[in-house]
Amino acid sequence: MNTTELKRPDLGTPQKESSVMVTLEIDGTEITVPQGTSVMRAAALAGTRIPKLCATESLEAWGSCRVCLVEIEGRRGTPASCTTPCEPGMKVRTQTPRLQALRKGMLELYISDHPLDCLTCAANGDCELQDMAGVTGLREVRYGYGGANHLRDKKDESNPYFSYDPSKCIVCNRCVRACEETQGTFALTITGRGFESRVAASQGEDFLGSECVSCGACVAACPTATLTEKSIFNLGQPEHAAITTCAYCGVGCSFRAEMKGNEVVRMVPNPDGKANHGHACVKGRFAWGYATHKDRMLKPMIRASILDPWREVSWQEAVDYAASEFRRIQAKYGRGAVGGIASSRCTNEEAYLVQKLVRTAFGNNNVDTCARVCHSPTGYGLKQTLGESAGTQTFDSVMQADVVMIIGANPAAAHPVFASQMKRRLRQGARLIVIDPRTTEMVKSPHIQADYHLSLRPGTNVAIVNALAHVIVTEGLVREDYVAARCDTASFKEWKAFAALPENAPEAVEAITGVPAADIRGAARLYATGGNAAIYYGLGVTEHAQGSTMVIGIANLAMATGNVGREGVGVNPLRGQNNVQGSCDMGSFPHELPGYRHVSDSTVRASFEADWGCTLDPEPGLRIPNMFDAALDGSFRGLYCEGEDIVQSDPNTQHVTAALSAMECVVVQDLFLNETAKYAHVFLPGSSFLEKDGTFTNAERRISRVRKVMPPKAGKSDWEVTVMLANALGYPMAYDHPEQIMAEIARLTPTFRGVSYARIDALGGSIQWPCNEEAPGGTPIMHVDAFVRGKGRFLPTRFFASQEKVTPRYPLILTTGRILSQYNVGAQTRRTENRAWHSEDRLEIHPHDAQERGIRQDDWVGIASRAGQTVLRATITERVQPGVVYTTFHFPESGANVITTDASDWATNCPEYKVTAVQVMPVAQPSEWQQAYRRFDTLQTGLAQGHPAAQAEASK
Ligand code: SF4
Ligand code: SF4
Ligand code: SF4
Ligand code: FES
């Protein structure tokens, strides 16, 4: 089994970087460290652990506990080693009788106001106070326990994942500093002085009611049992651990899964994780309970019709049935009548196998991925301009940025750990431009205030990017030297002339975008002249009819201002799901083989044909929306869908369900009987990220290991199921371990040529592709000396208004997004305690629009679009501008995608989720769709449980 050390030594204070080295002597041992390193850290590096309580490696030293005292030759007193920087020639003594007596005295004071229940304490064995009492040799407390103390202070159990027991608090301030420095939420303070000092959440509320976002940084930082995961109370201390990668968002945080047998006790962010540096958010840190939720479907099932009860069968029978159905369909309707969908939640190896199965065993290119509905415009736009379909930077690069521009993204909700890092840089003084219709947490939060918030109307991104370009071009802000050296001159000239057109002037687009021209001019000047400028963008850019155009527009801006190819700059798509980047890299699109190579390229095809032993179709296959249309036309009849809930996540739900209902064999492989599985004929149980080996690739192109920490609950990892299906279809696949699949990927994909599990381990746990002969250590920053395509290519980006126009009938624009505590379709997070923060999707509406319609806070409101209707409760807020309403899509019954239309990006078919014209009115009952949904849901749940009433109902 995959295991690692349970706990890594804490060196006490953060690592410092300096070109100047300092040599000193600690207890007679000479050590050389970078200037700025604390005496405490230098001692730890020299092998001497100085006792400490208030210091920890993840936080700047505070110097309050006075336990870490040392003697320094030539200095008076006993300075704290955590706050004393090393100096050349220093001679430090860490172990003298005087120091031991002082430390023991300090510990005695702490223990005199601390419960002596170590044996029954949840932190027994993992408590720094206990350790320090041992280290200092404390045996008794002379002061007794009769005086004033905090031993009966009341516990706060409000947070579902951790408890706060103030009786155990030593007021070391580590939690407060963690919330400020690491997380950037500033939810905690120390109230009172001296003996009265206590940790308090916000204004004295309980943790759940406070601004706390449950990231767990304070819990990780707490040296005692004061802040402790509730799972430790329930399960006890862990016994072993394995390093793995979070299966939620595209940040790709590294975690230590701490285990007891095959049970996860807690997930602790890995301090050596290169994407997260020991930080996490509420999802990865705490919301893993779905993996063992009772709703997990653990038996393969089949049925002839979606109105039949499910029948549990063996793995072999289920797979053989699916294979025979696919073959029957192909014999009847043609080779192209079946296809597959690979998941951005599964591993690279699994996504690779799904596309391989489709191209070899199905014999067509009808493979697509859920990345279609989020970041396909990124792939297109960046490939066209820069030459590679991926972000250009590491997350750490933001620490060198002077200007951060966030477009159509809310990292605080969707990429929280990166948001914390970005906020750290902003608190250091970087300037901030936010382009978003909503006033997100990134616009204003503690110690953060955007210099410019361009609160544009949804659907007008391209008009804004053109106006920014206009200012840069007409005010002489282009980095002509950079453009001349690195970009294609002819395309630049054409773009420059286009950008300079009067129709692109900020004053001309003000009426379209609703953004004052002066703000656009100010933002453009800041971006172009403020130093290193980095763009971060999300689905608010891509999920538009002009999503690809906007990505191109962003790349144009970055090239024109010389902001590509070094630290602190770049074009950075923030990928939604954990493996969006990877599923695209693995060839999950119908026109591209792994490594973004077109299927029509005969040389590329030949290399795969030789390895795979088959002939490949040179014609691109069907995209997901084409599959739906073809299903309704009668030419597409069978679908293998792994780890993706298209009924809930794709636009125009009624169109999707009609298409699925028209199919003859829908195979769903998933953890739960999700919305798509209700339309399935074969259900193959999926495996969670804890139950399989493989890799995920995050938004930085960072490939990280996923490690199996427990056996698959249904007996098979997802990759094994795809292998079985290929074999049942007559195409032989044989792998013993995902490592062999990665070896095949590396063999066939130039940008992955140097990737292997051994290399990932050797490089400290992750590699950023390209990784090959030219870059054996990976590529943190892309396009450094030249763009991947050679010369950077500019393209004009003419603005076209969305077809979704507001009319008297549909006068508001609905836009959609995410929330911190829930994830995507919610299948995982809804089955965790994260419901405490978000238990339903709500419609955000501006007070003006609410008042006009007689809508009060929490009222039920009907939302109607040209596609459909649904009902949600209203939240009246000025976060949205007048004329715009907003909702999330984490609960199936909300039907957010019943309303969204099937309008899509011109280049990639990425749906236009962000712009739907709607009307909103108070209502008294659920929509017709919701009522039908409830009936169908009850029926399908009954059929899955073999309920006789459901069978009777289905046969009516
Ligand atoms: S709660 Fe923990 S980290 Fe915070 S001050 Fe108390 S002991 Fe220190
Ligand atoms: S869990 Fe995170 S946000 Fe909440 S108080 Fe602790 S550090 Fe702050
Ligand atoms: S930021 Fe993303 S990857 Fe990191 S713990 Fe949260 S959900 Fe997981
Ligand atoms: S650890 Fe240095 S003063 Fe607390």
PDB file of C-alpha atoms in Angstrom, residues 41 46 78 99 111 146 151 156 202 208 370 386 388 449 483 524 607 620 643 669 674 768 785 804 818 832:
ATOM      1  CA  ARG A  41      15.183  27.079  12.131  1.00  0.00           C
ATOM      2  CA  ALA A  46      21.585  21.481  12.456  1.00  0.00           C
ATOM      3  CA  THR A  78      17.904  35.039  26.707  1.00  0.00           C
ATOM      4  CA  LEU A  99      17.556  27.820  29.809  1.00  0.00           C
ATOM      5  CA  ILE A 111       0.002  23.716  32.628  1.00  0.00           C
ATOM      6  CA  GLY A 146      -7.389  26.251  42.961  1.00  0.00           C
ATOM      7  CA  LEU A 151     -10.870  24.965  32.894  1.00  0.00           C
ATOM      8  CA  ASP A 156     -17.935  25.617  20.637  1.00  0.00           C
ATOM      9  CA  SER A 202     -15.478  37.457  14.465  1.00  0.00           C
ATOM     10  CA  LEU A 208     -20.386  28.512  12.206  1.00  0.00           C
ATOM     11  CA  CYS A 370     -17.142  17.663 -19.567  1.00  0.00           C
ATOM     12  CA  LEU A 386       0.294  31.300 -28.124  1.00  0.00           C
ATOM     13  CA  GLU A 388      -0.357  25.731 -26.501  1.00  0.00           C
ATOM     14  CA  GLN A 449      -9.936  46.467  -2.307  1.00  0.00           C
ATOM     15  CA  VAL A 483       6.065  42.567 -29.963  1.00  0.00           C
ATOM     16  CA  ALA A 524      -6.028  49.531 -19.187  1.00  0.00           C
ATOM     17  CA  SER A 607       2.140   6.570 -34.334  1.00  0.00           C
ATOM     18  CA  PRO A 620     -13.369  14.196 -36.005  1.00  0.00           C
ATOM     19  CA  GLY A 643     -17.896  10.194 -14.017  1.00  0.00           C
ATOM     20  CA  GLN A 669     -20.071   4.674 -14.429  1.00  0.00           C
ATOM     21  CA  ASN A 674     -26.841  10.459 -10.390  1.00  0.00           C
ATOM     22  CA  GLN A 768       4.534  20.535 -14.825  1.00  0.00           C
ATOM     23  CA  ASP A 785      12.191  32.656 -24.960  1.00  0.00           C
ATOM     24  CA  GLU A 804     -29.907  36.020 -25.777  1.00  0.00           C
ATOM     25  CA  ARG A 818     -20.311  28.477  -7.831  1.00  0.00           C
ATOM     26  CA  THR A 832     -21.214  15.942   3.324  1.00  0.00           C
TER      27      THR A 832
END
